[in-house]
Coordinates of C-alpha atoms in Angstrom, one line a residue:
M11 CA -91.4 20.8 -50.6
E12 CA -92.4 24.4 -51.3
P13 CA -89.8 26.8 -52.9
L14 CA -87.9 29.0 -50.5
K15 CA -89.5 32.3 -50.0
S16 CA -87.6 35.5 -50.7
G17 CA -85.5 36.5 -47.7
S18 CA -84.8 32.9 -46.8
T19 CA -81.3 31.9 -45.8
I20 CA -79.1 29.5 -47.7
G21 CA -76.0 28.1 -46.0
I22 CA -72.8 27.5 -48.0
L23 CA -70.2 25.1 -46.6
G24 CA -66.8 26.5 -47.7
G25 CA -65.5 30.0 -48.3
G26 CA -63.7 30.0 -51.6
Q27 CA -64.5 31.7 -54.9
L28 CA -67.2 29.3 -55.8
G29 CA -69.0 30.2 -52.6
R30 CA -68.4 33.8 -53.4
M31 CA -70.1 33.6 -56.8
L32 CA -73.0 31.4 -55.4
A33 CA -73.7 34.0 -52.7
M34 CA -73.8 36.8 -55.3
A35 CA -76.2 34.8 -57.4
A36 CA -78.4 34.1 -54.4
A37 CA -78.6 37.7 -53.4
Q38 CA -79.8 38.5 -57.0
L39 CA -82.7 36.0 -56.4
G40 CA -83.6 37.6 -53.0
Y41 CA -81.9 35.1 -50.7
R42 CA -79.3 35.8 -48.0
C43 CA -76.3 33.5 -47.6
V44 CA -74.5 32.4 -44.5
G45 CA -71.1 30.8 -45.1
Y46 CA -69.2 28.3 -42.9
A47 CA -65.5 27.4 -43.1
P48 CA -62.4 27.1 -41.0
E49 CA -59.9 29.9 -40.6
G50 CA -58.4 30.9 -44.0
D51 CA -58.7 33.3 -46.9
N52 CA -62.5 33.0 -47.1
V53 CA -63.2 35.3 -50.0
A54 CA -67.0 34.4 -49.8
A55 CA -67.2 36.2 -46.5
P56 CA -67.4 39.8 -47.9
V57 CA -70.4 39.1 -50.1
S58 CA -72.3 36.9 -47.6
A59 CA -74.9 38.1 -45.1
A60 CA -72.9 36.4 -42.4
F61 CA -70.0 34.1 -42.1
L62 CA -69.0 31.6 -39.4
T63 CA -65.3 30.8 -39.1
R64 CA -65.3 27.5 -37.2
A65 CA -63.6 24.1 -37.5
W66 CA -65.3 21.3 -39.4
E67 CA -65.2 19.3 -36.2
D68 CA -67.2 21.9 -34.2
R69 CA -70.5 20.0 -34.1
A70 CA -72.3 22.6 -32.0
A71 CA -71.3 25.4 -34.3
L72 CA -72.5 23.4 -37.4
A73 CA -75.8 22.7 -35.7
R74 CA -76.3 26.5 -35.0
F75 CA -75.4 27.2 -38.6
A76 CA -77.9 24.6 -39.9
A77 CA -80.6 25.9 -37.6
E78 CA -80.3 29.4 -39.2
C79 CA -80.7 28.1 -42.7
E80 CA -83.7 26.9 -44.7
A81 CA -81.3 25.0 -47.1
V82 CA -77.6 24.1 -47.1
T83 CA -75.2 23.4 -50.0
W84 CA -71.4 23.3 -50.4
E85 CA -68.9 24.9 -52.7
F86 CA -66.0 22.5 -51.9
E87 CA -66.0 18.8 -52.4
N88 CA -63.5 18.2 -49.6
V89 CA -65.9 19.2 -46.8
P90 CA -65.6 16.3 -44.4
V91 CA -68.6 14.1 -44.7
T92 CA -68.8 13.9 -40.9
A93 CA -69.5 17.6 -40.8
L94 CA -72.8 16.9 -42.5
D95 CA -74.0 14.9 -39.4
A96 CA -75.1 18.1 -37.9
I97 CA -77.2 19.1 -40.9
P98 CA -80.7 17.7 -41.3
A99 CA -80.9 15.6 -44.6
E100 CA -84.0 17.4 -45.7
K101 CA -82.1 20.7 -45.8
L102 CA -79.0 19.4 -47.6
F103 CA -78.7 19.9 -51.4
P104 CA -77.1 17.9 -53.1
P105 CA -77.5 14.9 -50.9
R106 CA -74.8 13.5 -48.7
R107 CA -74.2 10.5 -51.0
A108 CA -72.9 12.7 -53.7
L109 CA -70.1 13.9 -51.4
E110 CA -69.3 10.4 -50.3
V111 CA -68.9 9.1 -53.8
A112 CA -66.9 12.1 -55.2
Q113 CA -64.4 12.2 -52.3
D114 CA -63.0 8.8 -53.0
R115 CA -61.5 8.2 -56.4
L116 CA -61.9 4.5 -56.1
E117 CA -65.6 4.7 -55.0
E118 CA -66.2 7.2 -57.8
K119 CA -64.8 5.0 -60.6
R120 CA -66.7 2.0 -59.3
F121 CA -69.9 4.0 -59.1
V122 CA -69.6 5.2 -62.7
E123 CA -68.6 1.8 -64.0
A124 CA -71.7 0.3 -62.4
L125 CA -73.8 2.8 -64.5
G126 CA -72.1 1.7 -67.7
G127 CA -69.5 4.4 -67.9
R128 CA -66.0 3.8 -69.2
T129 CA -63.0 4.9 -67.2
A130 CA -59.2 4.6 -67.5
P131 CA -57.9 1.2 -66.3
F132 CA -57.3 1.5 -62.5
A133 CA -56.2 -0.5 -59.5
T134 CA -56.3 0.0 -55.7
V135 CA -52.9 0.8 -54.2
D136 CA -52.3 0.5 -50.5
T137 CA -48.8 -1.1 -50.4
P138 CA -45.7 -1.2 -52.5
N139 CA -46.7 -4.7 -53.7
D140 CA -50.0 -3.3 -54.8
L141 CA -48.3 -0.7 -56.9
A142 CA -46.0 -3.3 -58.4
R143 CA -48.9 -5.5 -59.4
A144 CA -50.9 -2.5 -60.7
I145 CA -47.9 -1.5 -62.9
E146 CA -47.5 -5.0 -64.2
S147 CA -51.3 -5.3 -64.9
I148 CA -52.0 -1.8 -66.3
G149 CA -48.6 -0.8 -67.6
I150 CA -46.4 2.3 -67.7
P151 CA -46.7 5.2 -67.9
G152 CA -49.5 5.9 -65.5
I153 CA -50.7 8.2 -62.7
L154 CA -50.6 7.5 -59.0
K155 CA -53.3 9.4 -57.2
T156 CA -54.4 9.7 -53.6
R157 CA -57.9 8.4 -53.2
R158 CA -58.9 11.5 -51.3
E159 CA -58.4 15.3 -51.2
G160 CA -56.7 15.7 -54.5
Y161 CA -57.7 18.6 -56.8
D162 CA -56.0 21.0 -59.2
G163 CA -53.2 18.5 -59.8
K164 CA -52.5 17.9 -56.1
G165 CA -52.1 14.4 -54.8
Q166 CA -51.0 13.1 -58.2
W167 CA -47.7 11.7 -59.5
R168 CA -46.8 10.4 -62.9
I169 CA -45.2 7.0 -63.0
A170 CA -42.9 6.9 -66.0
S171 CA -40.7 3.9 -65.0
A172 CA -40.8 1.0 -62.6
G173 CA -38.3 2.9 -60.4
D174 CA -40.9 5.5 -59.7
R175 CA -42.8 3.1 -57.6
D176 CA -40.8 4.3 -54.6
L177 CA -43.1 7.3 -54.6
L178 CA -45.5 5.2 -52.6
S179 CA -43.2 5.3 -49.6
S180 CA -44.0 9.0 -49.1
L181 CA -47.8 8.5 -49.1
R182 CA -49.7 8.2 -45.8
Q183 CA -53.1 7.4 -47.3
P184 CA -54.7 4.9 -49.7
A185 CA -54.1 5.5 -53.4
I186 CA -55.2 4.5 -56.9
Y187 CA -53.1 3.8 -60.0
E188 CA -54.6 4.7 -63.3
G189 CA -53.3 4.0 -66.8
L190 CA -52.9 6.9 -69.1
V191 CA -55.6 7.5 -71.7
E192 CA -54.8 8.5 -75.2
F193 CA -57.2 11.3 -76.0
E194 CA -57.9 14.0 -78.6
A195 CA -59.4 16.5 -76.2
E196 CA -60.7 17.0 -72.6
F197 CA -64.2 18.3 -71.9
S198 CA -66.7 18.6 -69.2
V199 CA -70.4 18.0 -69.0
I200 CA -72.2 20.4 -66.7
L201 CA -75.8 19.8 -65.8
V202 CA -78.3 21.1 -63.3
R203 CA -81.0 18.9 -61.8
G204 CA -84.0 20.4 -60.0
R205 CA -86.1 19.2 -57.1
D206 CA -88.6 18.0 -59.7
D207 CA -86.0 15.8 -61.3
E208 CA -85.7 18.0 -64.4
V209 CA -82.2 18.0 -65.9
R210 CA -80.7 20.7 -68.1
F211 CA -77.3 20.8 -69.8
W212 CA -75.0 23.6 -70.8
D213 CA -72.8 23.3 -73.9
S214 CA -69.6 21.4 -73.2
P215 CA -66.4 23.4 -73.4
R216 CA -63.0 22.1 -74.5
N217 CA -60.7 22.3 -71.4
A218 CA -57.0 22.8 -71.5
H219 CA -54.9 22.0 -68.4
V220 CA -51.4 23.2 -67.4
G221 CA -49.7 21.3 -64.6
G222 CA -52.9 19.6 -63.7
I223 CA -54.8 23.0 -63.3
L224 CA -57.4 24.2 -65.7
D225 CA -55.9 26.9 -67.8
R226 CA -58.8 27.8 -70.1
S227 CA -62.2 26.5 -71.4
L228 CA -63.3 27.1 -75.0
F229 CA -66.6 26.9 -76.9
P230 CA -67.4 25.7 -79.5
A231 CA -65.5 22.7 -78.4
G232 CA -64.7 21.1 -81.8
A233 CA -65.9 18.2 -83.8
A234 CA -64.4 15.4 -81.6
I235 CA -66.2 16.6 -78.5
G236 CA -69.4 17.5 -80.4
A237 CA -69.6 13.9 -81.6
Q238 CA -69.2 12.5 -78.1
S239 CA -71.1 15.0 -75.9
E240 CA -74.4 13.2 -76.2
A241 CA -73.0 9.9 -74.9
A242 CA -71.3 11.8 -72.1
R243 CA -74.5 13.6 -71.2
D244 CA -76.3 10.3 -71.0
L245 CA -73.8 9.0 -68.5
A246 CA -73.9 12.3 -66.5
K247 CA -77.7 12.1 -66.3
K248 CA -77.5 8.5 -65.0
V249 CA -75.1 9.7 -62.3
A250 CA -77.3 12.6 -61.3
D251 CA -80.5 10.4 -61.2
A252 CA -78.7 7.6 -59.3
L253 CA -77.6 10.1 -56.6
G254 CA -80.9 11.8 -56.4
Y255 CA -78.9 14.9 -57.1
I256 CA -80.1 18.5 -56.7
G257 CA -78.0 21.3 -58.0
V258 CA -75.1 21.7 -60.5
L259 CA -73.0 18.6 -61.2
T260 CA -69.9 18.3 -63.4
L261 CA -68.4 15.3 -65.0
E262 CA -65.0 15.6 -66.8
F263 CA -64.2 13.4 -69.8
F264 CA -61.5 12.5 -72.3
A265 CA -62.6 12.5 -76.0
T266 CA -60.9 9.3 -77.4
G267 CA -61.1 7.4 -80.6
D268 CA -63.4 4.9 -78.9
G269 CA -65.8 7.5 -77.3
P270 CA -65.9 9.4 -74.1
V271 CA -63.9 8.2 -71.1
F272 CA -64.9 9.4 -67.7
N273 CA -62.2 11.1 -65.7
E274 CA -63.7 12.5 -62.5
M275 CA -66.8 14.2 -61.1
A276 CA -67.3 17.4 -59.1
P277 CA -70.5 17.6 -57.0
R278 CA -70.7 21.4 -57.3
V279 CA -70.4 24.3 -59.6
H280 CA -67.2 24.0 -61.6
N281 CA -64.3 26.1 -62.9
S282 CA -65.0 25.0 -66.5
G283 CA -68.5 26.5 -66.2
H284 CA -67.5 30.0 -65.2
W285 CA -68.1 31.1 -68.8
T286 CA -71.8 30.6 -68.2
I287 CA -72.0 33.9 -66.2
E288 CA -71.9 35.9 -69.4
G289 CA -72.1 33.2 -72.1
A290 CA -75.3 31.5 -71.2
A291 CA -78.9 32.6 -70.6
T292 CA -78.6 31.4 -67.0
S293 CA -75.3 30.9 -65.2
Q294 CA -74.3 27.7 -63.4
F295 CA -74.3 29.7 -60.1
E296 CA -77.9 31.0 -60.5
N297 CA -79.2 27.6 -61.6
H298 CA -77.6 25.9 -58.6
I299 CA -79.3 28.4 -56.3
R300 CA -82.6 27.9 -58.2
A301 CA -82.3 24.1 -57.8
V302 CA -81.4 24.3 -54.1
A303 CA -84.3 26.8 -53.5
G304 CA -86.8 24.7 -55.4
L305 CA -87.3 27.4 -58.1
P306 CA -87.9 26.7 -61.8
L307 CA -84.6 26.1 -63.6
G308 CA -83.3 28.7 -66.0
D309 CA -82.5 28.4 -69.7
T310 CA -79.0 26.9 -70.2
R311 CA -78.6 27.9 -73.9
S312 CA -75.4 29.6 -75.0
V313 CA -75.9 33.3 -76.0
A314 CA -72.5 33.8 -77.7
R315 CA -71.0 32.3 -80.9
T316 CA -67.6 31.8 -79.3
V317 CA -66.5 31.9 -75.6
E318 CA -63.0 31.7 -74.1
M319 CA -62.6 31.5 -70.3
I320 CA -59.1 32.0 -69.0
N321 CA -58.0 31.4 -65.5
L322 CA -55.8 34.0 -63.8
I323 CA -53.4 31.9 -61.8
G324 CA -50.7 33.2 -59.4
D325 CA -49.0 36.3 -60.7
A326 CA -51.1 36.4 -63.9
A327 CA -53.6 38.4 -61.9
A328 CA -51.2 41.3 -61.3
D329 CA -52.1 43.1 -64.5
A330 CA -55.6 41.7 -64.7
H331 CA -57.2 45.0 -65.6
N332 CA -55.3 45.1 -68.9
H333 CA -57.7 42.4 -70.2
L334 CA -60.5 44.9 -70.2
T335 CA -59.1 46.6 -73.3
G336 CA -60.6 43.8 -75.4
G337 CA -64.2 44.1 -76.7
D338 CA -66.7 41.8 -75.0
T339 CA -64.4 40.9 -72.1
H340 CA -65.4 40.3 -68.5
L341 CA -63.1 40.2 -65.5
H342 CA -63.7 38.4 -62.2
L343 CA -61.2 38.8 -59.4
Y344 CA -61.8 36.7 -56.3
G345 CA -60.4 39.1 -53.7
K346 CA -57.7 36.7 -52.5
A347 CA -55.0 38.4 -50.4
E348 CA -51.9 36.5 -51.7
A349 CA -51.0 35.4 -55.1
R350 CA -49.2 32.0 -55.0
E351 CA -48.0 29.6 -57.7
G352 CA -50.9 27.5 -58.8
R353 CA -53.5 29.6 -57.0
K354 CA -56.6 30.7 -58.9
M355 CA -56.9 34.5 -58.4
G356 CA -59.6 35.2 -60.9
H357 CA -60.8 34.6 -64.5
V358 CA -61.5 36.4 -67.7
T359 CA -64.2 35.6 -70.2
R360 CA -64.1 36.7 -73.8
L361 CA -67.1 36.4 -76.1
E362 CA -68.1 36.9 -79.7
R363 CA -71.9 37.3 -80.0

């Protein structure tokens, strides 16, 4: 397939901040973006050439959207897989299979295990008896997670004692129970894979979470992560190759005394890669668009000695401009109308070059 010509249209499913930054990167490369998402605070709309506000179930609207685009991608892994039925497979990057695997935590873990990856111990939980057996087999403490639609700490409950198993009575969907992993640090592997199967990696940051939400990413990541990043990269490449992946893919890991333990994957650009906008030769957003468009991939080397990316969550964005008093500091506000607890309103990146 030939690279997309300048002026071509790339469709983005989803209207959040990742779509916003993808559309801005696409415009820089000479492409126009059309977004598609249901009613909501679609902050990608103001920077897109056009934006369709329609339901995921509107098959006719999705077909019209796809017909306008030379290529289609997504910025949100909870796009219903059925919405992709209206989009020709040859236009869709990454492929449908990536979304199918990543949307189901059980499927995701089995997929990674089959490729030789190591995960936390886990068990399927559909009934109270399943949870009791999982607790007996895996032990306490652990984490009960919905199999679908959980992100940023949503759909997760810590099981600290056998009495907490009553949490299952409030669930209305299949779940998975995971044993806790003793780890020294959390990190992510972010790669881009082109249409020609070339794979490039950015440096792995150390990630710090608060309440299940990424608070900040730091680079250099430290000795423990440095010693395990190569093994984690090997697994990430196996995942990308097995999926026939095109675009940016992120795998999150725990650095443990026995090597990297896979946590979860995101088939999209990722919050822990925001630092690449200023801190790498080519950002994750530009390289995703390059891959989708069939262009040569950009250099992923870091261009700063140290990088700190800090999420502005909820009210933390109220005085965001105060961050600009620091030297090599870069502010990104997403244009969201309402600050709520746990809501990502923007991010700040600080560098030393």
